[in-house]
Coordinates of C-alpha atoms and ligand atoms in Angstrom, one line a residue:
X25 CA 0.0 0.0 0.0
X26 CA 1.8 3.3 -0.7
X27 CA -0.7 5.9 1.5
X28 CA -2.5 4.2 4.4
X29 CA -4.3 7.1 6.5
X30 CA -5.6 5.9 9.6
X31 CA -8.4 8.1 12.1
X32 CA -6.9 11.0 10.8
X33 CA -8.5 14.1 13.2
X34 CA -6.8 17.5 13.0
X35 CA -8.0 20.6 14.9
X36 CA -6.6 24.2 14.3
X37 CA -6.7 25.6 17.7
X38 CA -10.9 25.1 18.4
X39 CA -11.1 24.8 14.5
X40 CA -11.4 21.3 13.1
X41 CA -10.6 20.9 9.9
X42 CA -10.4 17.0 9.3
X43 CA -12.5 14.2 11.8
X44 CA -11.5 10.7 11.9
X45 CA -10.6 10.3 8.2
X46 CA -9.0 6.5 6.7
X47 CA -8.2 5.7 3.4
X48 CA -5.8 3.7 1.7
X49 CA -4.1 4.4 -1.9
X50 CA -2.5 1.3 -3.9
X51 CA 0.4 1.6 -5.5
X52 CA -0.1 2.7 -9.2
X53 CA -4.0 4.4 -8.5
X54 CA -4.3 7.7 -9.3
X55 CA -7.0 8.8 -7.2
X56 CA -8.8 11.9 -7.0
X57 CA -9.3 13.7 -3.4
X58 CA -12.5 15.3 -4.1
X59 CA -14.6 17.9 -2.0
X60 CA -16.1 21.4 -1.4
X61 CA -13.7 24.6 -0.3
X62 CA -12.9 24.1 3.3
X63 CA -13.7 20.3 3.2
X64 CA -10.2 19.5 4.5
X65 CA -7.9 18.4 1.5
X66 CA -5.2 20.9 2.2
X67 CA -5.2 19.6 5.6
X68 CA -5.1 16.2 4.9
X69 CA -2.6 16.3 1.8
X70 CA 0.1 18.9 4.3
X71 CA -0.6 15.6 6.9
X72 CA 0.6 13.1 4.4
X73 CA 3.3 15.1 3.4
X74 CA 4.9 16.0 6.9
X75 CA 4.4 19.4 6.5
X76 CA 1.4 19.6 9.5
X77 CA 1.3 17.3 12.3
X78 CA -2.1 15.6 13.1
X79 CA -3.6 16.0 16.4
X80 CA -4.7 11.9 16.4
X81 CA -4.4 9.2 13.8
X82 CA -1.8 7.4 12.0
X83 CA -0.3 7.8 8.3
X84 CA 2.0 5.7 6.5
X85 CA 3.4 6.6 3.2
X86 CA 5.0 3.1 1.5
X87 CA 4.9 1.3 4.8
X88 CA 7.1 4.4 6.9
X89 CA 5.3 6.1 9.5
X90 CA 5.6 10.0 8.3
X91 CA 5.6 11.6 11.4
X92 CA 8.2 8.7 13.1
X93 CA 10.1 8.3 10.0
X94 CA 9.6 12.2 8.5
X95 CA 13.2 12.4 6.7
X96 CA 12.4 9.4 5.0
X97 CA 9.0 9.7 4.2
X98 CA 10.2 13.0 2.5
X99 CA 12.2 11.5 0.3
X100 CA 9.3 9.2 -1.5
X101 CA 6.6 11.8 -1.7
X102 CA 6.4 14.6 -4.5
X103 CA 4.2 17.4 -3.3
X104 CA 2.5 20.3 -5.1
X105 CA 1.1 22.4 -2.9
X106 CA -1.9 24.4 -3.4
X107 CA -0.2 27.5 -4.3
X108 CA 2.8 26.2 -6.0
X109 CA 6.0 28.5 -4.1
X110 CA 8.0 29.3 -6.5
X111 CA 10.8 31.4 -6.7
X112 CA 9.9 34.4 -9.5
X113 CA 13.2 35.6 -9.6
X114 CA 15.0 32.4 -10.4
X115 CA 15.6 30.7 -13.5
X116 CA 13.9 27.7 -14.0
X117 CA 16.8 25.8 -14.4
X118 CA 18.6 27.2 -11.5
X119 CA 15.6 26.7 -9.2
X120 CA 15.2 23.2 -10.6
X121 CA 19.3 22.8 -9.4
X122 CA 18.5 24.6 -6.2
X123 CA 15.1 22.0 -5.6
X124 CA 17.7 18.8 -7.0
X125 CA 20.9 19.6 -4.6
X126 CA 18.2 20.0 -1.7
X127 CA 17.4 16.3 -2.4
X128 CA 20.9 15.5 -3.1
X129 CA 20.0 14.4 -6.2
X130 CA 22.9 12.9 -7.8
X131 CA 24.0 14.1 -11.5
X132 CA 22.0 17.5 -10.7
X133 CA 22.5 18.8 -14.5
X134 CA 21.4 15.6 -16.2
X135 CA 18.7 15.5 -13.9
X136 CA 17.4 18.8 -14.7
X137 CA 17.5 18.4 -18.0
X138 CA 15.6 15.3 -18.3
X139 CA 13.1 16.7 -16.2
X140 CA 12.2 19.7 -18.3
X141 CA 12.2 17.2 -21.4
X142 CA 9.5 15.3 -19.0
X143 CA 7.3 18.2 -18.1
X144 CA 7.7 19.6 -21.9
X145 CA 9.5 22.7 -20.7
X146 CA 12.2 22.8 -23.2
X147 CA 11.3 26.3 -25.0
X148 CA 10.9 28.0 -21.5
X149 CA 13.5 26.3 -19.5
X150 CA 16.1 29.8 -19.9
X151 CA 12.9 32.1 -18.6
X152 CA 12.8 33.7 -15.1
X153 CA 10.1 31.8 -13.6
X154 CA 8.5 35.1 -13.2
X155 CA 8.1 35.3 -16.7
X156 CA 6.3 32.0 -17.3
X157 CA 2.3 31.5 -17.6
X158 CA 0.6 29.9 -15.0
X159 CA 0.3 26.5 -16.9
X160 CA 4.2 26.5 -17.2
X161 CA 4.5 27.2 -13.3
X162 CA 2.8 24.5 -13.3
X163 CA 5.2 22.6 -14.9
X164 CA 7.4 23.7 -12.5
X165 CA 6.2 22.7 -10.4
X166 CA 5.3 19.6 -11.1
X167 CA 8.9 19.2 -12.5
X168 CA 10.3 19.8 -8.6
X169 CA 7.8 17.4 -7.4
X170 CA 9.3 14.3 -9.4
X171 CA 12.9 15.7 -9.3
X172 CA 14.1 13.2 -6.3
X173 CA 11.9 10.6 -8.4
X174 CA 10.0 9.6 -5.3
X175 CA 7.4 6.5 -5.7
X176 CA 4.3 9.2 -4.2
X177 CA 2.8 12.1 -5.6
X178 CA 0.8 14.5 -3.7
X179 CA -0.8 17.1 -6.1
X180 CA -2.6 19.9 -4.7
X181 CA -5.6 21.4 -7.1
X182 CA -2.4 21.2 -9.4
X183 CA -4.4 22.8 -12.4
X184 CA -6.9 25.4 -10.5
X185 CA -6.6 28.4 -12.7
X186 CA -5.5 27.1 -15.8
X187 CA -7.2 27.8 -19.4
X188 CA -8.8 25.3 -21.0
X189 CA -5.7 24.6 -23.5
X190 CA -3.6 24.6 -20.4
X191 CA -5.6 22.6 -18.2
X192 CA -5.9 19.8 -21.0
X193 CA -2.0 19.7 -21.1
X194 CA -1.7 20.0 -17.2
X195 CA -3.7 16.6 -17.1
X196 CA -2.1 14.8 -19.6
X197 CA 1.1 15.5 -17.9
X198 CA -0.5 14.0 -14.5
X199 CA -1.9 10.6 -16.8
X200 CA 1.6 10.1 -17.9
X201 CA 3.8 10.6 -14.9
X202 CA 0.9 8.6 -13.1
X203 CA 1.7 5.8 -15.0
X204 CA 5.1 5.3 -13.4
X205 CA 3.6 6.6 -9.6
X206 CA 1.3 6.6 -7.3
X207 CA -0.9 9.9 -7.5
X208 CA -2.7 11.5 -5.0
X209 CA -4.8 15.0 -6.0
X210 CA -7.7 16.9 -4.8
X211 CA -10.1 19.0 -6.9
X212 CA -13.2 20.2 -5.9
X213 CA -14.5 19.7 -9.4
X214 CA -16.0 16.2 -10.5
X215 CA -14.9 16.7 -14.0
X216 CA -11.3 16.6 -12.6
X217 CA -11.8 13.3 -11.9
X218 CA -13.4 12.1 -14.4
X219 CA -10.8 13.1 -16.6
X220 CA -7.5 11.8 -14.7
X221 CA -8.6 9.0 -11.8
X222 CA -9.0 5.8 -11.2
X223 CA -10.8 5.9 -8.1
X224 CA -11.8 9.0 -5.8
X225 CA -12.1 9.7 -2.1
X226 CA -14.8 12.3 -1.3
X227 CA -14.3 14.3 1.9
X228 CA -17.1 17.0 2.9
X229 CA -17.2 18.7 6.2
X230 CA -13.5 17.4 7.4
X231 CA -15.1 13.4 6.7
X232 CA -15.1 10.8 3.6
X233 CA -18.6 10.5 2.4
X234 CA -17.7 8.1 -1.0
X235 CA -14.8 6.2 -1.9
X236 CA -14.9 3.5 -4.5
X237 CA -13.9 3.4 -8.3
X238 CA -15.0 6.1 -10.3
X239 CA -17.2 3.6 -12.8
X240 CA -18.7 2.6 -9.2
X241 CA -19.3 5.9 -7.9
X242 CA -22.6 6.5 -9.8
X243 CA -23.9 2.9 -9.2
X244 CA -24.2 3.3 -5.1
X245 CA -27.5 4.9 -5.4
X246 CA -30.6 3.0 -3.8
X247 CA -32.2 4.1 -7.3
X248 CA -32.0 3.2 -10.7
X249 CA -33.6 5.2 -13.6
X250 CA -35.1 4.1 -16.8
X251 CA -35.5 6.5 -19.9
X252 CA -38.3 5.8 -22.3
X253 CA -39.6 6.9 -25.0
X254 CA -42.9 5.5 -26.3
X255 CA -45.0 6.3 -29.9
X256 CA -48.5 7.7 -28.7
X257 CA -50.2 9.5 -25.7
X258 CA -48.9 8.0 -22.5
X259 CA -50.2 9.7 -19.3
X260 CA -47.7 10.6 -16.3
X261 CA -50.2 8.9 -13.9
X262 CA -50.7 5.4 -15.9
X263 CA -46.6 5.6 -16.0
X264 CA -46.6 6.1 -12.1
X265 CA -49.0 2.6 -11.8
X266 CA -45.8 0.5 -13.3
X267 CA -45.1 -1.9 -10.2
X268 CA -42.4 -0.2 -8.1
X269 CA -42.5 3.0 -9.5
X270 CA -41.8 6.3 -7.2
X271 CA -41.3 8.7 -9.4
X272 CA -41.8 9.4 -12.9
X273 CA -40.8 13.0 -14.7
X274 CA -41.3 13.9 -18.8
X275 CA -38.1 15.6 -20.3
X276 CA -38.1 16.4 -23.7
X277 CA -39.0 13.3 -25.4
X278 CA -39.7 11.0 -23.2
X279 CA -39.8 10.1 -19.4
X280 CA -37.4 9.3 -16.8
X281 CA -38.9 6.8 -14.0
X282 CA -37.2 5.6 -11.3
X283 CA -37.8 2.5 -8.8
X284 CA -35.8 0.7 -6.3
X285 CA -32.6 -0.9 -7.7
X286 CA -34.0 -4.2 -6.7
X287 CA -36.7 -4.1 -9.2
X288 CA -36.5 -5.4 -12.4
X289 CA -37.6 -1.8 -14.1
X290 CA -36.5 -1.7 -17.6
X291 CA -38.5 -5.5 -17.6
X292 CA -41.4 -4.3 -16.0
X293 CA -41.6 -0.9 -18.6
X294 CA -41.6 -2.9 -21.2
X295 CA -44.2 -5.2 -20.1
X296 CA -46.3 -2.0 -19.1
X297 CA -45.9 -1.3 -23.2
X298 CA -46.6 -4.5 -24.3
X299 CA -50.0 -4.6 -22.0
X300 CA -51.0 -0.5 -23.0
X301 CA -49.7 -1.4 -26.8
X302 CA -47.4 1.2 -26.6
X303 CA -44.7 1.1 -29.2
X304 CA -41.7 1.3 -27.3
X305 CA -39.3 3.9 -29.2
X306 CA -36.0 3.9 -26.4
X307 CA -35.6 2.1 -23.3
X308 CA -32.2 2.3 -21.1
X309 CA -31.0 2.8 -17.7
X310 CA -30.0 6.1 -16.8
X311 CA -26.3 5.8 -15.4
X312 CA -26.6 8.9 -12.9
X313 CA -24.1 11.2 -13.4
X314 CA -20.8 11.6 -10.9
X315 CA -21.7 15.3 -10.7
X316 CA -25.0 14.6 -9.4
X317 CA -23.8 11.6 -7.0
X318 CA -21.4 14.7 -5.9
X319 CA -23.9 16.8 -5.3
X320 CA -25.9 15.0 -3.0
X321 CA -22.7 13.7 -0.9
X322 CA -21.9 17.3 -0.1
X323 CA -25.0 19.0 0.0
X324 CA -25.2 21.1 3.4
Ligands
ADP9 P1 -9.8 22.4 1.5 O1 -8.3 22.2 1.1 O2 -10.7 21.3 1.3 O3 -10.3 23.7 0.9 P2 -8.6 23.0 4.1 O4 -7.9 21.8 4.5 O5 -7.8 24.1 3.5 O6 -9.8 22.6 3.1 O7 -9.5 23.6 5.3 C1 -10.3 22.8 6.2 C2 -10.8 23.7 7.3 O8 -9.7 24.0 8.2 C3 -11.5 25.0 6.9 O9 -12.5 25.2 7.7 C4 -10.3 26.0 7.1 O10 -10.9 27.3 7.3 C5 -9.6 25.4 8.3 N1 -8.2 25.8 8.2 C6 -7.3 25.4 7.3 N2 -6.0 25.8 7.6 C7 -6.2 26.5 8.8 C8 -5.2 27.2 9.6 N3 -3.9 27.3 9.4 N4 -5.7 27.7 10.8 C9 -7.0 27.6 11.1 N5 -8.0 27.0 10.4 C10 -7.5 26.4 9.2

């Protein structure tokens, strides 16, 4: 298990930020740390990383206690943190140097230099960092992250900000380097996720509310929805008589009706057809959507 985080509670003074929180990330997931402002990713991400002690709980990063073992632990995680720190006035290859030596990386130049190839920073890597956009910061910092070439990555939103060109490159850049690490980053949007992870932790109110696969995500519901379409008059109310049935709704061209995942539905519309000879045009299950199954995990 690379990241194993165990009861995690941290307070801030009266302030708690994160209650109780355990998770565990294999090694080679990327997973997606998901959740409202002020849900307590910072907090948990500077935990993992060393940079805050918790006030209870455990977390190991690839077996090593990080508070017990912290010099260690440093070494095998790659963190971005929320406001990527950079130095404006340095040159990004000088900084990259500076970020390498404190690692004691060894064959600091080389180094360097492959790392700007990796992060696709060749035609800026002479710049001030000052002068770069915010999607080459990015690179930046992503590039310091993986310098030491530690087996854990700990992205903070790493591409809050960005333009859409950028934030397409941004996340390509996370796919590939998460092929070779384990990769840990929070977002508080769902498309995020979508888009890079394999699995995703949902926090809300400093406590998980959802973690599973993000293909499983939308099938925890209690509820499953059928869409169908029928040729002819079909009233809401004979609809609402199918056995099961709780609710039924008319969009557009047809009607969604939902039931109790228990139920056969999609069986038991058709049947409803056959017996009203109705001419069935479409019938599917609805997959609900992640941004919905988001919604209602974090709703106040
Ligand atoms: P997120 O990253 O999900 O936006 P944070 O971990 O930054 O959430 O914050 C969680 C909670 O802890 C919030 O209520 C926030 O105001 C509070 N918090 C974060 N950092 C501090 C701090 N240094 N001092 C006091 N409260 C803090």
């Amino acid at each position: 298990m690379s990241i194993v985080v165990e009861n995690l509670t941290k307070y801030y003074g009266e302030q708690a930020a994160v209650h109780d929180v355990s998770f565990e990330v294999k090694k080679g997931e990327i997973v997606g740390f998901l959740g409202p402002n002020g849900a307590g990713k910072s907090t948990t991400m500077k935990i993992i990383t060393g940079y805050v002690p918790s006030t209870k709980g455990n977390v190991k990063v690839c077996g090593k206690n990080v508070t017990v073992d912290s010099l260690d632990t440093r070494r095998l995680i790659g963190y971005l943190p929320e406001h990527n720190p950079l130095y404006l006035d340095m040159y990004v290859k000088e900084y990259l140097q500076f970020v390498g030596n404190l690692y004691k990386v060894k064959n600091v130049k080389e180094r360097v230099a492959e790392m700007i190839k990796a992060v696709g920073l060749e035609v800026e890597q002479n710049k001030k960092i000052g002068m770069l956009s915010k999607g080459y910061r990015q690179r930046v910092g992503l590039a310091q992250a993986i310098i030491h070439d530690p087996e854990v990555l700990i992205l903070d939103e790493p591409t809050s900000g960005l333009d859409p060109n950028q934030l397409v490159e941004i996340r390509d850049l996370i796919k590939k380097i998460g092929k070779e690490k384990t990769v840990m980053l929070s977002t508080h949007t769902m498309q995020e996720v979508e888009a890079i992870c394999d699995r995703v932790v949902i926090i809300n109110k400093g406590e998980i509310v959802a973690d599973g696969k993000t293909s499983e995500l939308s099938q925890t519901d209690e509820m499953v929805t059928v869409y169908a379409e029928f040729e002819g008059h079909v009233s809401k109310n004979l609809l609402g008589k199918i056995k099961g049935v709780r609710k039924v709704e008319k969009v557009q061209d047809g009607w969604l009706i939902e039931g109790p995942k228990t139920a056969n539905l999609r069986k038991d519309v058709a049947q409803f057809a056959q017996e009203n000879k109705l001419l069935v045009l479409t019938l599917r299950v609805e997959e609900k959507r992640l941004e919905e199954v988001f919604k209602s995990l974090t709703k106040a």
